[in-house]
Amino acid sequence: PTSETRFTVPIERLLCRDFLASESADMALVETIAATKNSPRKIRVKSPLNHEVIGEVSVQTEAQVREAVVRAREAQKEWALRPIKERARYVQRAIDVVLQRQDELIDVIVKDTGRSRLETLMMEILAVCDGLNHWSRQAEKQLSDRKLGTGLLFKTKKLRMIYKPLGVVGIITPW
């Protein structure tokens, strides 16, 4: 795409590679800015309400993305060694961070989507806090090892389901 090409895509989908765009009225407008000798390729983000520039995002190179994944894999090894209860406490504490920074988060989301502050609070901040709260409270029950039945023919056998952390997972969300 050229710097004149406009896409309508959610900011979360902007990765190191080119992306496909979909049309939607409630997402930030973006345009690519070609790399120069002194600057990497960037994405210019414009408000869906008035098309004013609200920011620019540098596009990471493939090497930068690979390095970030290497760092994440290293951090994940330590994370996987932590007991489920401890991991759940970290997730629970994330609620405090979201609530402490909610005004800043709401400002960014309102600019990106053109939604009202109230709708953003209800659909983003409260939904995230609810999800974090639910899964941090369910983590031990859902992720603990389980003994499973084997039926009469295998009465002398033991069957256990053991959950192991997956490691680094990349997710491209629809928005």
mmCIF file of N, CA, C and O in Angstrom, residues 84-175:
data_model
loop_
_atom_site.group_PDB
_atom_site.id
_atom_site.type_symbol
_atom_site.label_atom_id
_atom_site.label_comp_id
_atom_site.label_asym_id
_atom_site.label_seq_id
_atom_site.Cartn_x
_atom_site.Cartn_y
_atom_site.Cartn_z
ATOM 1 N N ILE A 84 -0.441 -22.324 40.211
ATOM 2 C CA ILE A 84 -1.653 -21.724 39.631
ATOM 3 C C ILE A 84 -2.176 -20.596 40.515
ATOM 4 O O ILE A 84 -2.559 -19.536 40.015
ATOM 5 N N LYS A 85 -2.205 -20.799 41.830
ATOM 6 C CA LYS A 85 -2.709 -19.755 42.736
ATOM 7 C C LYS A 85 -1.921 -18.452 42.590
ATOM 8 O O LYS A 85 -2.495 -17.367 42.603
ATOM 9 N N GLU A 86 -0.614 -18.569 42.451
ATOM 10 C CA GLU A 86 0.216 -17.378 42.316
ATOM 11 C C GLU A 86 -0.059 -16.680 40.980
ATOM 12 O O GLU A 86 -0.182 -15.449 40.922
ATOM 13 N N ARG A 87 -0.175 -17.451 39.907
ATOM 14 C CA ARG A 87 -0.488 -16.857 38.609
ATOM 15 C C ARG A 87 -1.845 -16.158 38.663
ATOM 16 O O ARG A 87 -2.018 -15.075 38.108
ATOM 17 N N ALA A 88 -2.795 -16.767 39.346
ATOM 18 C CA ALA A 88 -4.132 -16.172 39.475
ATOM 19 C C ALA A 88 -4.062 -14.849 40.246
ATOM 20 O O ALA A 88 -4.791 -13.905 39.923
ATOM 21 N N ARG A 89 -3.183 -14.767 41.238
ATOM 22 C CA ARG A 89 -3.029 -13.514 41.981
ATOM 23 C C ARG A 89 -2.502 -12.398 41.077
ATOM 24 O O ARG A 89 -2.914 -11.247 41.188
ATOM 25 N N TYR A 90 -1.596 -12.722 40.178
ATOM 26 C CA TYR A 90 -1.102 -11.722 39.224
ATOM 27 C C TYR A 90 -2.240 -11.225 38.336
ATOM 28 O O TYR A 90 -2.360 -10.035 38.068
ATOM 29 N N VAL A 91 -3.058 -12.144 37.867
ATOM 30 C CA VAL A 91 -4.193 -11.767 37.024
ATOM 31 C C VAL A 91 -5.152 -10.892 37.821
ATOM 32 O O VAL A 91 -5.648 -9.879 37.323
ATOM 33 N N GLN A 92 -5.406 -11.244 39.062
ATOM 34 C CA GLN A 92 -6.293 -10.458 39.918
ATOM 35 C C GLN A 92 -5.735 -9.049 40.117
ATOM 36 O O GLN A 92 -6.477 -8.063 40.075
ATOM 37 N N ARG A 93 -4.425 -8.937 40.287
ATOM 38 C CA ARG A 93 -3.811 -7.619 40.479
ATOM 39 C C ARG A 93 -3.887 -6.764 39.217
ATOM 40 O O ARG A 93 -3.815 -5.535 39.289
ATOM 41 N N ALA A 94 -4.033 -7.393 38.067
ATOM 42 C CA ALA A 94 -4.166 -6.629 36.823
ATOM 43 C C ALA A 94 -5.422 -5.764 36.850
ATOM 44 O O ALA A 94 -5.466 -4.705 36.214
ATOM 45 N N ILE A 95 -6.426 -6.199 37.596
ATOM 46 C CA ILE A 95 -7.650 -5.393 37.730
ATOM 47 C C ILE A 95 -7.313 -4.039 38.332
ATOM 48 O O ILE A 95 -7.804 -3.005 37.869
ATOM 49 N N ASP A 96 -6.469 -4.033 39.355
ATOM 50 C CA ASP A 96 -6.068 -2.770 39.988
ATOM 51 C C ASP A 96 -5.383 -1.847 38.982
ATOM 52 O O ASP A 96 -5.626 -0.633 38.973
ATOM 53 N N VAL A 97 -4.537 -2.422 38.132
ATOM 54 C CA VAL A 97 -3.835 -1.616 37.122
ATOM 55 C C VAL A 97 -4.833 -1.021 36.138
ATOM 56 O O VAL A 97 -4.761 0.165 35.811
ATOM 57 N N VAL A 98 -5.776 -1.827 35.661
ATOM 58 C CA VAL A 98 -6.789 -1.334 34.726
ATOM 59 C C VAL A 98 -7.596 -0.206 35.376
ATOM 60 O O VAL A 98 -7.832 0.837 34.761
ATOM 61 N N LEU A 99 -8.012 -0.398 36.616
ATOM 62 C CA LEU A 99 -8.820 0.615 37.293
ATOM 63 C C LEU A 99 -8.020 1.882 37.573
ATOM 64 O O LEU A 99 -8.543 2.991 37.438
ATOM 65 N N GLN A 100 -6.739 1.725 37.942
ATOM 66 C CA GLN A 100 -5.904 2.895 38.188
ATOM 67 C C GLN A 100 -5.671 3.701 36.917
ATOM 68 O O GLN A 100 -5.545 4.924 36.960
ATOM 69 N N ARG A 101 -5.634 3.021 35.777
ATOM 70 C CA ARG A 101 -5.341 3.687 34.509
ATOM 71 C C ARG A 101 -6.576 3.815 33.624
ATOM 72 O O ARG A 101 -6.466 4.095 32.437
ATOM 73 N N GLN A 102 -7.759 3.636 34.207
ATOM 74 C CA GLN A 102 -8.965 3.604 33.381
ATOM 75 C C GLN A 102 -9.195 4.893 32.595
ATOM 76 O O GLN A 102 -9.635 4.835 31.435
ATOM 77 N N ASP A 103 -8.916 6.039 33.159
ATOM 78 C CA ASP A 103 -9.127 7.291 32.418
ATOM 79 C C ASP A 103 -8.229 7.344 31.184
ATOM 80 O O ASP A 103 -8.673 7.722 30.097
ATOM 81 N N GLU A 104 -6.972 6.960 31.360
ATOM 82 C CA GLU A 104 -6.033 6.924 30.236
ATOM 83 C C GLU A 104 -6.492 5.910 29.179
ATOM 84 O O GLU A 104 -6.483 6.194 27.974
ATOM 85 N N LEU A 105 -6.906 4.729 29.615
ATOM 86 C CA LEU A 105 -7.383 3.695 28.690
ATOM 87 C C LEU A 105 -8.642 4.149 27.955
ATOM 88 O O LEU A 105 -8.769 3.971 26.740
ATOM 89 N N ILE A 106 -9.556 4.748 28.700
ATOM 90 C CA ILE A 106 -10.795 5.245 28.082
ATOM 91 C C ILE A 106 -10.476 6.318 27.049
ATOM 92 O O ILE A 106 -11.040 6.310 25.943
ATOM 93 N N ASP A 107 -9.554 7.235 27.372
ATOM 94 C CA ASP A 107 -9.179 8.284 26.417
ATOM 95 C C ASP A 107 -8.701 7.683 25.096
ATOM 96 O O ASP A 107 -9.119 8.117 24.017
ATOM 97 N N VAL A 108 -7.836 6.690 25.167
ATOM 98 C CA VAL A 108 -7.292 6.069 23.956
ATOM 99 C C VAL A 108 -8.402 5.367 23.168
ATOM 100 O O VAL A 108 -8.509 5.520 21.949
ATOM 101 N N ILE A 109 -9.236 4.598 23.855
ATOM 102 C CA ILE A 109 -10.293 3.839 23.179
ATOM 103 C C ILE A 109 -11.322 4.777 22.551
ATOM 104 O O ILE A 109 -11.788 4.535 21.431
ATOM 105 N N VAL A 110 -11.667 5.847 23.253
ATOM 106 C CA VAL A 110 -12.620 6.825 22.710
ATOM 107 C C VAL A 110 -12.054 7.441 21.426
ATOM 108 O O VAL A 110 -12.763 7.566 20.422
ATOM 109 N N LYS A 111 -10.776 7.809 21.444
ATOM 110 C CA LYS A 111 -10.154 8.378 20.247
ATOM 111 C C LYS A 111 -10.142 7.370 19.099
ATOM 112 O O LYS A 111 -10.391 7.723 17.954
ATOM 113 N N ASP A 112 -9.810 6.122 19.408
ATOM 114 C CA ASP A 112 -9.700 5.087 18.369
ATOM 115 C C ASP A 112 -11.043 4.675 17.784
ATOM 116 O O ASP A 112 -11.128 4.314 16.613
ATOM 117 N N THR A 113 -12.084 4.683 18.609
ATOM 118 C CA THR A 113 -13.369 4.117 18.169
ATOM 119 C C THR A 113 -14.450 5.144 17.924
ATOM 120 O O THR A 113 -15.431 4.850 17.238
ATOM 121 N N GLY A 114 -14.324 6.324 18.526
ATOM 122 C CA GLY A 114 -15.380 7.323 18.413
ATOM 123 C C GLY A 114 -16.554 7.044 19.338
ATOM 124 O O GLY A 114 -17.574 7.713 19.280
ATOM 125 N N ARG A 115 -16.425 6.055 20.213
ATOM 126 C CA ARG A 115 -17.500 5.743 21.157
ATOM 127 C C ARG A 115 -17.540 6.773 22.280
ATOM 128 O O ARG A 115 -16.581 7.492 22.518
ATOM 129 N N SER A 116 -18.624 6.762 23.034
ATOM 130 C CA SER A 116 -18.729 7.646 24.200
ATOM 131 C C SER A 116 -17.895 7.067 25.343
ATOM 132 O O SER A 116 -17.561 5.876 25.356
ATOM 133 N N ARG A 117 -17.593 7.920 26.311
ATOM 134 C CA ARG A 117 -16.831 7.465 27.484
ATOM 135 C C ARG A 117 -17.630 6.424 28.267
ATOM 136 O O ARG A 117 -17.074 5.447 28.748
ATOM 137 N N LEU A 118 -18.938 6.637 28.395
ATOM 138 C CA LEU A 118 -19.760 5.697 29.141
ATOM 139 C C LEU A 118 -19.783 4.323 28.461
ATOM 140 O O LEU A 118 -19.609 3.294 29.115
ATOM 141 N N GLU A 119 -19.983 4.315 27.146
ATOM 142 C CA GLU A 119 -19.990 3.039 26.427
ATOM 143 C C GLU A 119 -18.634 2.344 26.543
ATOM 144 O O GLU A 119 -18.559 1.127 26.734
ATOM 145 N N THR A 120 -17.562 3.097 26.463
ATOM 146 C CA THR A 120 -16.224 2.525 26.596
ATOM 147 C C THR A 120 -16.012 1.958 27.991
ATOM 148 O O THR A 120 -15.463 0.860 28.142
ATOM 149 N N LEU A 121 -16.463 2.679 28.998
ATOM 150 C CA LEU A 121 -16.360 2.174 30.362
ATOM 151 C C LEU A 121 -17.100 0.845 30.507
ATOM 152 O O LEU A 121 -16.560 -0.129 31.035
ATOM 153 N N MET A 122 -18.318 0.805 30.001
ATOM 154 C CA MET A 122 -19.147 -0.393 30.153
ATOM 155 C C MET A 122 -18.637 -1.562 29.303
ATOM 156 O O MET A 122 -18.580 -2.694 29.771
ATOM 157 N N MET A 123 -18.291 -1.296 28.043
ATOM 158 C CA MET A 123 -17.958 -2.363 27.099
ATOM 159 C C MET A 123 -16.494 -2.790 27.148
ATOM 160 O O MET A 123 -16.169 -3.887 26.704
ATOM 161 N N GLU A 124 -15.628 -1.951 27.669
ATOM 162 C CA GLU A 124 -14.203 -2.281 27.676
ATOM 163 C C GLU A 124 -13.664 -2.448 29.097
ATOM 164 O O GLU A 124 -13.227 -3.529 29.466
ATOM 165 N N ILE A 125 -13.718 -1.390 29.883
ATOM 166 C CA ILE A 125 -13.090 -1.425 31.209
ATOM 167 C C ILE A 125 -13.792 -2.425 32.118
ATOM 168 O O ILE A 125 -13.143 -3.319 32.696
ATOM 169 N N LEU A 126 -15.114 -2.301 32.260
ATOM 170 C CA LEU A 126 -15.825 -3.229 33.144
ATOM 171 C C LEU A 126 -15.784 -4.655 32.618
ATOM 172 O O LEU A 126 -15.646 -5.606 33.401
ATOM 173 N N ALA A 127 -15.860 -4.830 31.305
ATOM 174 C CA ALA A 127 -15.804 -6.179 30.733
ATOM 175 C C ALA A 127 -14.445 -6.834 30.976
ATOM 176 O O ALA A 127 -14.367 -8.019 31.315
ATOM 177 N N VAL A 128 -13.378 -6.058 30.824
ATOM 178 C CA VAL A 128 -12.035 -6.591 31.083
ATOM 179 C C VAL A 128 -11.883 -6.957 32.555
ATOM 180 O O VAL A 128 -11.395 -8.047 32.898
ATOM 181 N N CYS A 129 -12.308 -6.072 33.437
ATOM 182 C CA CYS A 129 -12.199 -6.348 34.881
ATOM 183 C C CYS A 129 -13.026 -7.573 35.262
ATOM 184 O O CYS A 129 -12.577 -8.404 36.058
ATOM 185 N N ASP A 130 -14.222 -7.694 34.698
ATOM 186 C CA ASP A 130 -15.066 -8.849 34.979
ATOM 187 C C ASP A 130 -14.390 -10.141 34.508
ATOM 188 O O ASP A 130 -14.368 -11.143 35.230
ATOM 189 N N GLY A 131 -13.836 -10.129 33.310
ATOM 190 C CA GLY A 131 -13.152 -11.313 32.789
ATOM 191 C C GLY A 131 -11.931 -11.680 33.617
ATOM 192 O O GLY A 131 -11.717 -12.855 33.947
ATOM 193 N N LEU A 132 -11.121 -10.688 33.965
ATOM 194 C CA LEU A 132 -9.950 -10.946 34.804
ATOM 195 C C LEU A 132 -10.358 -11.517 36.156
ATOM 196 O O LEU A 132 -9.746 -12.465 36.662
ATOM 197 N N ASN A 133 -11.404 -10.936 36.748
ATOM 198 C CA ASN A 133 -11.884 -11.407 38.040
ATOM 199 C C ASN A 133 -12.392 -12.850 37.939
ATOM 200 O O ASN A 133 -12.042 -13.705 38.752
ATOM 201 N N HIS A 134 -13.211 -13.114 36.938
ATOM 202 C CA HIS A 134 -13.779 -14.458 36.769
ATOM 203 C C HIS A 134 -12.679 -15.504 36.591
ATOM 204 O O HIS A 134 -12.661 -16.520 37.306
ATOM 205 N N TRP A 135 -11.769 -15.274 35.653
ATOM 206 C CA TRP A 135 -10.771 -16.302 35.360
ATOM 207 C C TRP A 135 -9.718 -16.415 36.452
ATOM 208 O O TRP A 135 -9.198 -17.515 36.687
ATOM 209 N N SER A 136 -9.423 -15.341 37.162
ATOM 210 C CA SER A 136 -8.478 -15.478 38.274
ATOM 211 C C SER A 136 -9.097 -16.308 39.394
ATOM 212 O O SER A 136 -8.404 -17.073 40.065
ATOM 213 N N ARG A 137 -10.402 -16.205 39.581
ATOM 214 C CA ARG A 137 -11.082 -16.996 40.609
ATOM 215 C C ARG A 137 -11.322 -18.435 40.167
ATOM 216 O O ARG A 137 -11.399 -19.333 40.994
ATOM 217 N N GLN A 138 -11.421 -18.663 38.876
ATOM 218 C CA GLN A 138 -11.670 -20.006 38.344
ATOM 219 C C GLN A 138 -10.387 -20.763 38.005
ATOM 220 O O GLN A 138 -10.435 -21.979 37.758
ATOM 221 N N ALA A 139 -9.250 -20.081 37.978
ATOM 222 C CA ALA A 139 -8.005 -20.680 37.490
ATOM 223 C C ALA A 139 -7.654 -21.982 38.194
ATOM 224 O O ALA A 139 -7.377 -22.995 37.540
ATOM 225 N N GLU A 140 -7.670 -21.965 39.515
ATOM 226 C CA GLU A 140 -7.248 -23.176 40.236
ATOM 227 C C GLU A 140 -8.197 -24.339 39.944
ATOM 228 O O GLU A 140 -7.762 -25.460 39.682
ATOM 229 N N LYS A 141 -9.485 -24.071 39.954
ATOM 230 C CA LYS A 141 -10.465 -25.130 39.682
ATOM 231 C C LYS A 141 -10.338 -25.647 38.246
ATOM 232 O O LYS A 141 -10.367 -26.851 37.995
ATOM 233 N N GLN A 142 -10.182 -24.735 37.295
ATOM 234 C CA GLN A 142 -10.162 -25.112 35.884
ATOM 235 C C GLN A 142 -8.839 -25.721 35.434
ATOM 236 O O GLN A 142 -8.817 -26.539 34.513
ATOM 237 N N LEU A 143 -7.730 -25.336 36.059
ATOM 238 C CA LEU A 143 -6.414 -25.751 35.575
ATOM 239 C C LEU A 143 -5.706 -26.774 36.449
ATOM 240 O O LEU A 143 -4.610 -27.220 36.103
ATOM 241 N N SER A 144 -6.308 -27.157 37.569
ATOM 242 C CA SER A 144 -5.682 -28.162 38.431
ATOM 243 C C SER A 144 -5.784 -29.545 37.792
ATOM 244 O O SER A 144 -6.711 -29.831 37.029
ATOM 245 N N ASP A 145 -4.808 -30.396 38.122
ATOM 246 C CA ASP A 145 -4.839 -31.776 37.643
ATOM 247 C C ASP A 145 -6.124 -32.434 38.115
ATOM 248 O O ASP A 145 -6.630 -32.140 39.199
ATOM 249 N N ARG A 146 -6.658 -33.339 37.296
ATOM 250 C CA ARG A 146 -7.904 -34.030 37.630
ATOM 251 C C ARG A 146 -7.760 -35.526 37.430
ATOM 252 O O ARG A 146 -7.136 -35.973 36.476
ATOM 253 N N LYS A 147 -8.378 -36.252 38.326
ATOM 254 C CA LYS A 147 -8.497 -37.699 38.137
ATOM 255 C C LYS A 147 -9.783 -37.941 37.364
ATOM 256 O O LYS A 147 -10.819 -37.351 37.660
ATOM 257 N N LEU A 148 -9.705 -38.778 36.368
ATOM 258 C CA LEU A 148 -10.862 -39.085 35.549
ATOM 259 C C LEU A 148 -11.220 -40.559 35.683
ATOM 260 O O LEU A 148 -10.348 -41.407 35.906
ATOM 261 N N GLY A 149 -12.484 -40.855 35.526
ATOM 262 C CA GLY A 149 -12.934 -42.241 35.575
ATOM 263 C C GLY A 149 -12.510 -42.999 34.329
ATOM 264 O O GLY A 149 -12.315 -42.422 33.260
ATOM 265 N N THR A 150 -12.374 -44.310 34.470
ATOM 266 C CA THR A 150 -11.942 -45.136 33.342
ATOM 267 C C THR A 150 -12.973 -46.185 32.946
ATOM 268 O O THR A 150 -12.772 -46.897 31.974
ATOM 269 N N GLY A 151 -14.050 -46.313 33.686
ATOM 270 C CA GLY A 151 -15.057 -47.324 33.369
ATOM 271 C C GLY A 151 -14.722 -48.656 34.025
ATOM 272 O O GLY A 151 -13.634 -48.867 34.565
ATOM 273 N N LEU A 152 -15.671 -49.572 33.979
ATOM 274 C CA LEU A 152 -15.514 -50.871 34.649
ATOM 275 C C LEU A 152 -14.405 -51.725 34.069
ATOM 276 O O LEU A 152 -13.691 -52.411 34.804
ATOM 277 N N LEU A 153 -14.224 -51.717 32.760
ATOM 278 C CA LEU A 153 -13.216 -52.580 32.146
ATOM 279 C C LEU A 153 -11.789 -52.160 32.477
ATOM 280 O O LEU A 153 -10.872 -52.975 32.384
ATOM 281 N N PHE A 154 -11.610 -50.928 32.857
ATOM 282 C CA PHE A 154 -10.266 -50.436 33.168
ATOM 283 C C PHE A 154 -10.166 -49.972 34.621
ATOM 284 O O PHE A 154 -9.444 -49.042 34.935
ATOM 285 N N LYS A 155 -10.875 -50.648 35.502
ATOM 286 C CA LYS A 155 -10.955 -50.272 36.917
ATOM 287 C C LYS A 155 -9.572 -50.190 37.564
ATOM 288 O O LYS A 155 -9.341 -49.381 38.452
ATOM 289 N N THR A 156 -8.643 -50.997 37.115
ATOM 290 C CA THR A 156 -7.308 -51.012 37.727
ATOM 291 C C THR A 156 -6.387 -49.937 37.137
ATOM 292 O O THR A 156 -5.267 -49.785 37.584
ATOM 293 N N LYS A 157 -6.842 -49.226 36.147
ATOM 294 C CA LYS A 157 -6.035 -48.176 35.509
ATOM 295 C C LYS A 157 -6.347 -46.822 36.128
ATOM 296 O O LYS A 157 -7.413 -46.606 36.687
ATOM 297 N N LYS A 158 -5.394 -45.929 36.029
ATOM 298 C CA LYS A 158 -5.577 -44.560 36.511
ATOM 299 C C LYS A 158 -5.468 -43.613 35.329
ATOM 300 O O LYS A 158 -4.633 -43.796 34.445
ATOM 301 N N LEU A 159 -6.323 -42.617 35.337
ATOM 302 C CA LEU A 159 -6.324 -41.618 34.280
ATOM 303 C C LEU A 159 -6.344 -40.238 34.922
ATOM 304 O O LEU A 159 -7.189 -39.954 35.772
ATOM 305 N N ARG A 160 -5.377 -39.396 34.539
ATOM 306 C CA ARG A 160 -5.300 -38.036 35.057
ATOM 307 C C ARG A 160 -5.166 -37.063 33.908
ATOM 308 O O ARG A 160 -4.464 -37.323 32.941
ATOM 309 N N MET A 161 -5.844 -35.924 34.039
ATOM 310 C CA MET A 161 -5.688 -34.844 33.079
ATOM 311 C C MET A 161 -4.779 -33.812 33.740
ATOM 312 O O MET A 161 -5.059 -33.341 34.844
ATOM 313 N N ILE A 162 -3.693 -33.481 33.050
ATOM 314 C CA ILE A 162 -2.706 -32.537 33.579
ATOM 315 C C ILE A 162 -2.599 -31.369 32.607
ATOM 316 O O ILE A 162 -2.364 -31.560 31.414
ATOM 317 N N TYR A 163 -2.807 -30.158 33.110
ATOM 318 C CA TYR A 163 -2.717 -28.953 32.292
ATOM 319 C C TYR A 163 -1.314 -28.369 32.391
ATOM 320 O O TYR A 163 -0.763 -28.248 33.482
ATOM 321 N N LYS A 164 -0.747 -28.007 31.271
ATOM 322 C CA LYS A 164 0.564 -27.355 31.209
ATOM 323 C C LYS A 164 0.401 -26.042 30.450
ATOM 324 O O LYS A 164 -0.311 -26.002 29.438
ATOM 325 N N PRO A 165 1.068 -24.972 30.888
ATOM 326 C CA PRO A 165 0.996 -23.712 30.140
ATOM 327 C C PRO A 165 1.460 -23.917 28.700
ATOM 328 O O PRO A 165 2.398 -24.663 28.438
ATOM 329 N N LEU A 166 0.787 -23.271 27.766
ATOM 330 C CA LEU A 166 1.089 -23.444 26.342
ATOM 331 C C LEU A 166 2.392 -22.795 25.912
ATOM 332 O O LEU A 166 3.030 -23.231 24.973
ATOM 333 N N GLY A 167 2.749 -21.709 26.526
ATOM 334 C CA GLY A 167 3.894 -20.950 26.047
ATOM 335 C C GLY A 167 3.402 -19.701 25.355
ATOM 336 O O GLY A 167 2.312 -19.208 25.616
ATOM 337 N N VAL A 168 4.194 -19.193 24.434
ATOM 338 C CA VAL A 168 3.850 -17.966 23.722
ATOM 339 C C VAL A 168 2.786 -18.280 22.676
ATOM 340 O O VAL A 168 2.921 -19.222 21.901
ATOM 341 N N VAL A 169 1.724 -17.487 22.686
ATOM 342 C CA VAL A 169 0.628 -17.655 21.739
ATOM 343 C C VAL A 169 0.380 -16.302 21.079
ATOM 344 O O VAL A 169 0.235 -15.295 21.761
ATOM 345 N N GLY A 170 0.339 -16.277 19.766
ATOM 346 C CA GLY A 170 0.024 -15.058 19.034
ATOM 347 C C GLY A 170 -1.451 -15.047 18.668
ATOM 348 O O GLY A 170 -1.974 -16.073 18.225
ATOM 349 N N ILE A 171 -2.110 -13.945 18.883
ATOM 350 C CA ILE A 171 -3.540 -13.831 18.584
ATOM 351 C C ILE A 171 -3.786 -12.590 17.748
ATOM 352 O O ILE A 171 -3.336 -11.500 18.112
ATOM 353 N N ILE A 172 -4.477 -12.761 16.647
ATOM 354 C CA ILE A 172 -4.919 -11.612 15.849
ATOM 355 C C ILE A 172 -6.427 -11.547 16.034
ATOM 356 O O ILE A 172 -7.161 -12.416 15.584
ATOM 357 N N THR A 173 -6.876 -10.528 16.743
ATOM 358 C CA THR A 173 -8.300 -10.401 17.040
ATOM 359 C C THR A 173 -9.008 -9.627 15.946
ATOM 360 O O THR A 173 -8.372 -8.897 15.192
ATOM 361 N N PRO A 174 -10.328 -9.759 15.855
ATOM 362 C CA PRO A 174 -11.045 -9.014 14.817
ATOM 363 C C PRO A 174 -11.097 -7.511 15.080
ATOM 364 O O PRO A 174 -11.438 -6.754 14.206
ATOM 365 N N TRP A 175 -10.807 -7.074 16.284
ATOM 366 C CA TRP A 175 -10.739 -5.643 16.568
ATOM 367 C C TRP A 175 -9.929 -5.377 17.808
ATOM 368 O O TRP A 175 -9.539 -6.189 18.522
#
